mmCIF file of N, CA and C in Angstrom:
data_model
loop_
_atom_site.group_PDB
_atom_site.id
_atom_site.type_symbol
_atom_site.label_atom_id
_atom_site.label_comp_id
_atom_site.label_asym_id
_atom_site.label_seq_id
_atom_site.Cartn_x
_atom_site.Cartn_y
_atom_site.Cartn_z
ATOM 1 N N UNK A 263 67.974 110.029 67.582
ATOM 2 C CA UNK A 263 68.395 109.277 66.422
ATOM 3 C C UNK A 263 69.434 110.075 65.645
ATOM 4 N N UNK A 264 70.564 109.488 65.153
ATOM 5 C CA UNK A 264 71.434 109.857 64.435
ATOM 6 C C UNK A 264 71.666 109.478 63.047
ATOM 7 N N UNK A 265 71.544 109.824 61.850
ATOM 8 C CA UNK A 265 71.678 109.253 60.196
ATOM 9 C C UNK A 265 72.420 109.616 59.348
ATOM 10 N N UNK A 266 72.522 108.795 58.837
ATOM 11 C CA UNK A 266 73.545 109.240 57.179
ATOM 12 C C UNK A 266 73.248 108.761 56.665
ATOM 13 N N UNK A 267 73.760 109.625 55.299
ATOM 14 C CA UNK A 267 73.335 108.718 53.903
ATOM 15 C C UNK A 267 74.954 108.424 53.208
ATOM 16 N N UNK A 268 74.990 107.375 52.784
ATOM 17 C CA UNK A 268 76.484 107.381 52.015
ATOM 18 C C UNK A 268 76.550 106.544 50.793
ATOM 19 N N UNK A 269 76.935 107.421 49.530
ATOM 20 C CA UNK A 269 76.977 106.421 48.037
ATOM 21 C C UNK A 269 78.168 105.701 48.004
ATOM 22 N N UNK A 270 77.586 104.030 47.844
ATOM 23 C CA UNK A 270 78.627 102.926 47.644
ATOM 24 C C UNK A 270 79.523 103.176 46.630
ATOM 25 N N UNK A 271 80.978 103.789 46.347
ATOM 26 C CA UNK A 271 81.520 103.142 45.673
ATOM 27 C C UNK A 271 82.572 102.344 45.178
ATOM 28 N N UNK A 272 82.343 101.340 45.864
ATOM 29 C CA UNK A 272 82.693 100.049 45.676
ATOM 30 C C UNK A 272 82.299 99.190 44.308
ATOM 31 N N UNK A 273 83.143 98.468 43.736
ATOM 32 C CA UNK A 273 82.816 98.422 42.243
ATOM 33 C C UNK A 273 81.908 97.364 42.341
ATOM 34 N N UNK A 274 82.171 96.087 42.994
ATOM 35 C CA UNK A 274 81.119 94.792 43.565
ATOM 36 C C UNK A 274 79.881 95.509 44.473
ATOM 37 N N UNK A 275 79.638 96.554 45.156
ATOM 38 C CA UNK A 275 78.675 96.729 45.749
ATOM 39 C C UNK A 275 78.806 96.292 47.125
ATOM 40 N N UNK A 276 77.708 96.115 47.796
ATOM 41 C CA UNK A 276 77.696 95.469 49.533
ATOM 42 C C UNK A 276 77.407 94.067 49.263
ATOM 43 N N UNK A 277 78.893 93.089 48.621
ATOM 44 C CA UNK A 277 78.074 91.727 48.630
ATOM 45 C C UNK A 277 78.485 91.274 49.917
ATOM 46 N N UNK A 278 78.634 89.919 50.246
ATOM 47 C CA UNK A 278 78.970 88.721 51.584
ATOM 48 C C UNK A 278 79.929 89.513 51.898
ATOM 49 N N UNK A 279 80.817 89.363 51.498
ATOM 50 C CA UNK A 279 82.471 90.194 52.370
ATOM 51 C C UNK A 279 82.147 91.162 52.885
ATOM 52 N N UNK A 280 81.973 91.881 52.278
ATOM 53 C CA UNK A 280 81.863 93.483 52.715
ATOM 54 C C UNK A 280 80.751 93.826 54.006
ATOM 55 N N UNK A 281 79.419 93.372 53.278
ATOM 56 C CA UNK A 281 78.535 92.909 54.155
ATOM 57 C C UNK A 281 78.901 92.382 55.682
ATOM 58 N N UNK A 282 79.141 91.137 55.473
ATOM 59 C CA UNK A 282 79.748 90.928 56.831
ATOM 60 C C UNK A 282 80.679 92.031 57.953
ATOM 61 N N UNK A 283 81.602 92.300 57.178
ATOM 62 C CA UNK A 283 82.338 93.515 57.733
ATOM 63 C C UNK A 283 82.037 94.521 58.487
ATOM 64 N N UNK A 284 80.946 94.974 57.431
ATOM 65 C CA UNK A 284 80.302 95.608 58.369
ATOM 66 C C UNK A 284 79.616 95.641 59.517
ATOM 67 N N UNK A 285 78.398 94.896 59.452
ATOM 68 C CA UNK A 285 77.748 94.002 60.311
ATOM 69 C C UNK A 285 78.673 93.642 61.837
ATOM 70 N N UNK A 286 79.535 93.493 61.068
ATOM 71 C CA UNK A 286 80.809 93.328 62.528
ATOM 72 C C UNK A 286 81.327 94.332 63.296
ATOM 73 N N UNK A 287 81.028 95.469 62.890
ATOM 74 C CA UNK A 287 81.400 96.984 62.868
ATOM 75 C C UNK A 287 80.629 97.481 63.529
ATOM 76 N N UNK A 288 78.887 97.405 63.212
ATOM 77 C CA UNK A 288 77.653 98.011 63.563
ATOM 78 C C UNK A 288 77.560 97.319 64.762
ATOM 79 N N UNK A 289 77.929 95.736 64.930
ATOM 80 C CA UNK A 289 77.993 95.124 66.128
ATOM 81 C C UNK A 289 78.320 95.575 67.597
ATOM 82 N N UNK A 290 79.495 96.768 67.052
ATOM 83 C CA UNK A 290 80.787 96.771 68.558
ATOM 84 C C UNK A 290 79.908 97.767 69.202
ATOM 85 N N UNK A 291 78.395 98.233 68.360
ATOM 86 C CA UNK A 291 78.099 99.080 69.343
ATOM 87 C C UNK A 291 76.623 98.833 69.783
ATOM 88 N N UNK A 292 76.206 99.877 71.115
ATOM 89 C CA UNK A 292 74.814 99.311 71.632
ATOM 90 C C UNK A 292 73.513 100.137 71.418
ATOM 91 N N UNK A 293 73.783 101.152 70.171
ATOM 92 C CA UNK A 293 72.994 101.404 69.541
ATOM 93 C C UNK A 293 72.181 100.558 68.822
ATOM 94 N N UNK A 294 71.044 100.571 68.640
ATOM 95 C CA UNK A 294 70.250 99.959 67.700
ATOM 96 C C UNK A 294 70.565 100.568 66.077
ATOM 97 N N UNK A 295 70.485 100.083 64.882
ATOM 98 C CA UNK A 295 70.525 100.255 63.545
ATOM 99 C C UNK A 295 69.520 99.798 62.542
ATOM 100 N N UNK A 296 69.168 100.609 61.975
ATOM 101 C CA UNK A 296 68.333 100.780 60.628
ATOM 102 C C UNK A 296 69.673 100.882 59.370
ATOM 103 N N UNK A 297 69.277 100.276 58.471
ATOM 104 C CA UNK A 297 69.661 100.425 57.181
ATOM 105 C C UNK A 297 68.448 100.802 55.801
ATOM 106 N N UNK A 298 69.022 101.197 55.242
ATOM 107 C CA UNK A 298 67.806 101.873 54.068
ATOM 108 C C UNK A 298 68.313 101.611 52.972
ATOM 109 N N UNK A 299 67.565 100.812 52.132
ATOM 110 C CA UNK A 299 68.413 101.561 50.363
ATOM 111 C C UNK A 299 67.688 100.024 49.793
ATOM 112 N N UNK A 300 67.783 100.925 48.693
ATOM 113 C CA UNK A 300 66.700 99.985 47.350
ATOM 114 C C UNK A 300 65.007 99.943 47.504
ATOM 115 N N UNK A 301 64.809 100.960 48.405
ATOM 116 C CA UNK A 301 63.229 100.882 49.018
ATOM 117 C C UNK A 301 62.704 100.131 49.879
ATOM 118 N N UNK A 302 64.032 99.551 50.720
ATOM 119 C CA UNK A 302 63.780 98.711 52.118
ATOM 120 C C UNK A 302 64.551 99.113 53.002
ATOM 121 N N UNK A 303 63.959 98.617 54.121
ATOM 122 C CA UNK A 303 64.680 99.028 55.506
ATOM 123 C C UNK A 303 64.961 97.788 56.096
ATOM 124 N N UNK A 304 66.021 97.323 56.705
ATOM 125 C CA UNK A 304 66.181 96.104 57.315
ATOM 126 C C UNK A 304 67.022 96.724 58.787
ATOM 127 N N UNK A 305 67.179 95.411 59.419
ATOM 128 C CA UNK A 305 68.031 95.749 60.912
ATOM 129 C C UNK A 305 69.537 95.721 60.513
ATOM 130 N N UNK A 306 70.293 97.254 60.534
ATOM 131 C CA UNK A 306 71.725 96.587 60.318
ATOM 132 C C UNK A 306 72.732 95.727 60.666
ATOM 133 N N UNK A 307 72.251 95.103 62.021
ATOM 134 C CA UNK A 307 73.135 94.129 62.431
ATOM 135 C C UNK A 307 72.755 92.608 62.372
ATOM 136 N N UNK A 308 71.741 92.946 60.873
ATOM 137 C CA UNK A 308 71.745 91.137 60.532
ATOM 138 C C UNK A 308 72.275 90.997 59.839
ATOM 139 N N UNK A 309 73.255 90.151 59.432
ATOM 140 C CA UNK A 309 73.850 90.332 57.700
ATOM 141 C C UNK A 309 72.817 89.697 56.712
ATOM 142 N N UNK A 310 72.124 88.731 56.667
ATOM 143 C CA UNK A 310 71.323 88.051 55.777
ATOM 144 C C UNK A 310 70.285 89.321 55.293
ATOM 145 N N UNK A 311 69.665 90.074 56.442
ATOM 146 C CA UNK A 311 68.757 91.688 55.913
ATOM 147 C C UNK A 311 69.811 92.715 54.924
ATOM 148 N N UNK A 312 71.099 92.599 55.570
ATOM 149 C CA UNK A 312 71.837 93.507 54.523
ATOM 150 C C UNK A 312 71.675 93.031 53.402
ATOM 151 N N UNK A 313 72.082 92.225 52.936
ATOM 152 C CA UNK A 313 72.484 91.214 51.761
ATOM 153 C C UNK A 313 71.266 91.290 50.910
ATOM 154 N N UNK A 314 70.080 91.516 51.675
ATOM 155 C CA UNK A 314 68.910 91.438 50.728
ATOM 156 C C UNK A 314 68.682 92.761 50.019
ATOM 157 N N UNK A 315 69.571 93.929 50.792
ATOM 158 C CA UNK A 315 69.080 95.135 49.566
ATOM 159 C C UNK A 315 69.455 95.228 48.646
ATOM 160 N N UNK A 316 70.429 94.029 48.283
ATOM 161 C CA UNK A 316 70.773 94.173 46.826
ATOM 162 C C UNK A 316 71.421 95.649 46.646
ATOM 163 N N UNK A 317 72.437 96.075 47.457
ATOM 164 C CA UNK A 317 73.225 97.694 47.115
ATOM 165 C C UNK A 317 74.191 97.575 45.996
ATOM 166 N N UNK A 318 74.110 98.372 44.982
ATOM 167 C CA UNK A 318 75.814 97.943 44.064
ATOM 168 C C UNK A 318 75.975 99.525 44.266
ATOM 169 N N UNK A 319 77.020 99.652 43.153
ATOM 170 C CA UNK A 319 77.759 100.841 43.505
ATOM 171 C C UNK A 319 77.177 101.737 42.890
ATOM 172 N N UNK A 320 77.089 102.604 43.587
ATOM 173 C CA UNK A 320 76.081 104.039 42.927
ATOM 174 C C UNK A 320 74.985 104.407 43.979
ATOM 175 N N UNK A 321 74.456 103.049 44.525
ATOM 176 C CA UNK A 321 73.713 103.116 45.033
ATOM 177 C C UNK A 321 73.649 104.248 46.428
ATOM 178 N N UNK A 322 72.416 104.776 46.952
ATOM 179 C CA UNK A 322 72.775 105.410 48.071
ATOM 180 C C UNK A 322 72.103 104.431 49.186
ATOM 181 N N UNK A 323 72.402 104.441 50.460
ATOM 182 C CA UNK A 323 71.980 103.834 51.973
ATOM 183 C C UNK A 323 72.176 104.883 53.148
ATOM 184 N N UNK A 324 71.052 104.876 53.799
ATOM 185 C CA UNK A 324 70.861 105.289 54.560
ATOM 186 C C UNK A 324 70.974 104.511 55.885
ATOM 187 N N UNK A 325 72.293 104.671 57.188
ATOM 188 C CA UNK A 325 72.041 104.439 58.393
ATOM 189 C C UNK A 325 71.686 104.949 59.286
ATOM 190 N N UNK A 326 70.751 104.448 60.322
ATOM 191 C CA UNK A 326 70.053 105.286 61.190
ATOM 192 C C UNK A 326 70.414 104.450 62.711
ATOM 193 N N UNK A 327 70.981 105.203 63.509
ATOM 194 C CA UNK A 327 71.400 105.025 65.050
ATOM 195 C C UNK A 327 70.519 105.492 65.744
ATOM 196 N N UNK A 328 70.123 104.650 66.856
ATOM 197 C CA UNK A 328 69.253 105.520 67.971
ATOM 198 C C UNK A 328 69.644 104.402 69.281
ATOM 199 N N UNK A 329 70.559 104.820 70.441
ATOM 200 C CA UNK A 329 70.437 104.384 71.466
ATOM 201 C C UNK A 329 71.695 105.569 72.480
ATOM 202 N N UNK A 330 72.304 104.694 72.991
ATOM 203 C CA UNK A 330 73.254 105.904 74.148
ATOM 204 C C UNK A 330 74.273 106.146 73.628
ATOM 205 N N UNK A 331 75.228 105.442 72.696
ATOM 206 C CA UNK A 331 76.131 105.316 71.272
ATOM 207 C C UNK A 331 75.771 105.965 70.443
ATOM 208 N N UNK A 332 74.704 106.239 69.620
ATOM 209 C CA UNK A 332 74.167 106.672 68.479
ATOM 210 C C UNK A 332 75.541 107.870 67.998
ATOM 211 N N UNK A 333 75.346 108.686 68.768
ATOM 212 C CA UNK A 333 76.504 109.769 68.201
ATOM 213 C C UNK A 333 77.950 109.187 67.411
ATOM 214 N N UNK A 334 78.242 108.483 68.148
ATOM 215 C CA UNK A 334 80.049 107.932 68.117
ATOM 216 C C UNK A 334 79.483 106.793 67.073
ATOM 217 N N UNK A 335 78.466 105.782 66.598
ATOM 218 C CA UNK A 335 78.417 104.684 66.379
ATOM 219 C C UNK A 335 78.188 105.560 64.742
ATOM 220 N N UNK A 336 77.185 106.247 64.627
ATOM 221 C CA UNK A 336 77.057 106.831 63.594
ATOM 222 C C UNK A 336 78.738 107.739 62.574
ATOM 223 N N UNK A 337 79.014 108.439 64.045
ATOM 224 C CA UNK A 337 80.152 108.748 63.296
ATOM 225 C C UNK A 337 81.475 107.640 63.057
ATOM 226 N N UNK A 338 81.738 106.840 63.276
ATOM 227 C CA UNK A 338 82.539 105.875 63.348
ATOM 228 C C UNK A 338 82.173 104.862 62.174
ATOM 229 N N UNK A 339 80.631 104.348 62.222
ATOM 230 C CA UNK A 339 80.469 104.072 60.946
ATOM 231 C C UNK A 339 80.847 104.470 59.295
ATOM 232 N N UNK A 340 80.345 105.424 59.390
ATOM 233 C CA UNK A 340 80.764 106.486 58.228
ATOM 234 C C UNK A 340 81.675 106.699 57.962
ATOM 235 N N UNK A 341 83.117 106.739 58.900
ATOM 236 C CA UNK A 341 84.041 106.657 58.780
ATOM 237 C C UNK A 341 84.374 105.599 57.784
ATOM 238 N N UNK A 342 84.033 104.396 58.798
ATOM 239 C CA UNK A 342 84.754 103.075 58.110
ATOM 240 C C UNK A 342 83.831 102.835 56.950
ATOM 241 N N UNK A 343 82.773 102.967 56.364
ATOM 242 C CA UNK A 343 82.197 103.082 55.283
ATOM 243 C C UNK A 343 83.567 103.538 54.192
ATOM 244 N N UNK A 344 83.405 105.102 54.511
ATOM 245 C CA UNK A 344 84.720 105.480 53.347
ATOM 246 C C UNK A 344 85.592 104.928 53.088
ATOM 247 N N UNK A 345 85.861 104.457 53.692
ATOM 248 C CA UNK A 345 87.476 103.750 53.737
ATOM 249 C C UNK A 345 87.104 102.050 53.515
ATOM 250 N N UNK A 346 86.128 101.834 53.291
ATOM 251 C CA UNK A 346 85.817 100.631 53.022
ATOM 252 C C UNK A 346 84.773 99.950 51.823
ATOM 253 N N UNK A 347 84.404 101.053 51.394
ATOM 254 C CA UNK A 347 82.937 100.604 50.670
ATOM 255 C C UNK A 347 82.537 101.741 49.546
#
């Protein structure tokens, strides 16, 4: 398993747009994903589970990778996190 933690700041938070985006992102790979934050864990590649942690900005989230990707999916995420969120 591979994780990070990364603080949103984005001034709207992880709403629909962004959300989605991501989700589309976490998609391209065949790792499995955990998301964390607000005291829940959901699957990251549902968007409707994202959407429910209610993240705004400040907030911290935790992603968690575990499959044959995990390395690259984790780091690639995080990437586009910064540059996005």
């Amino acid at each position: 398993m591979k994780s990070f933690k990364y603080v949103v700041t984005d001034p709207v938070g992880i709403h629909a747009r962004p959300a989605g985006n991501l989700v589309r992102e976490i998609k391209k790979y065949a790792s499995e994903c955990s998301m964390s934050g607000n005291g829940k864990t959901v699957d990251g590649k549902k968007l409707m589970m994202v959407m429910t942690l209610g993240i705004k900005e400040g907030d911290e989230v935790e992603l968690a990778f575990t499959g044959d990707d995990e390395d690259k999916a984790a780091a690639d995420i995080e990437t586009w996190m910064k540059g996005n969120l």
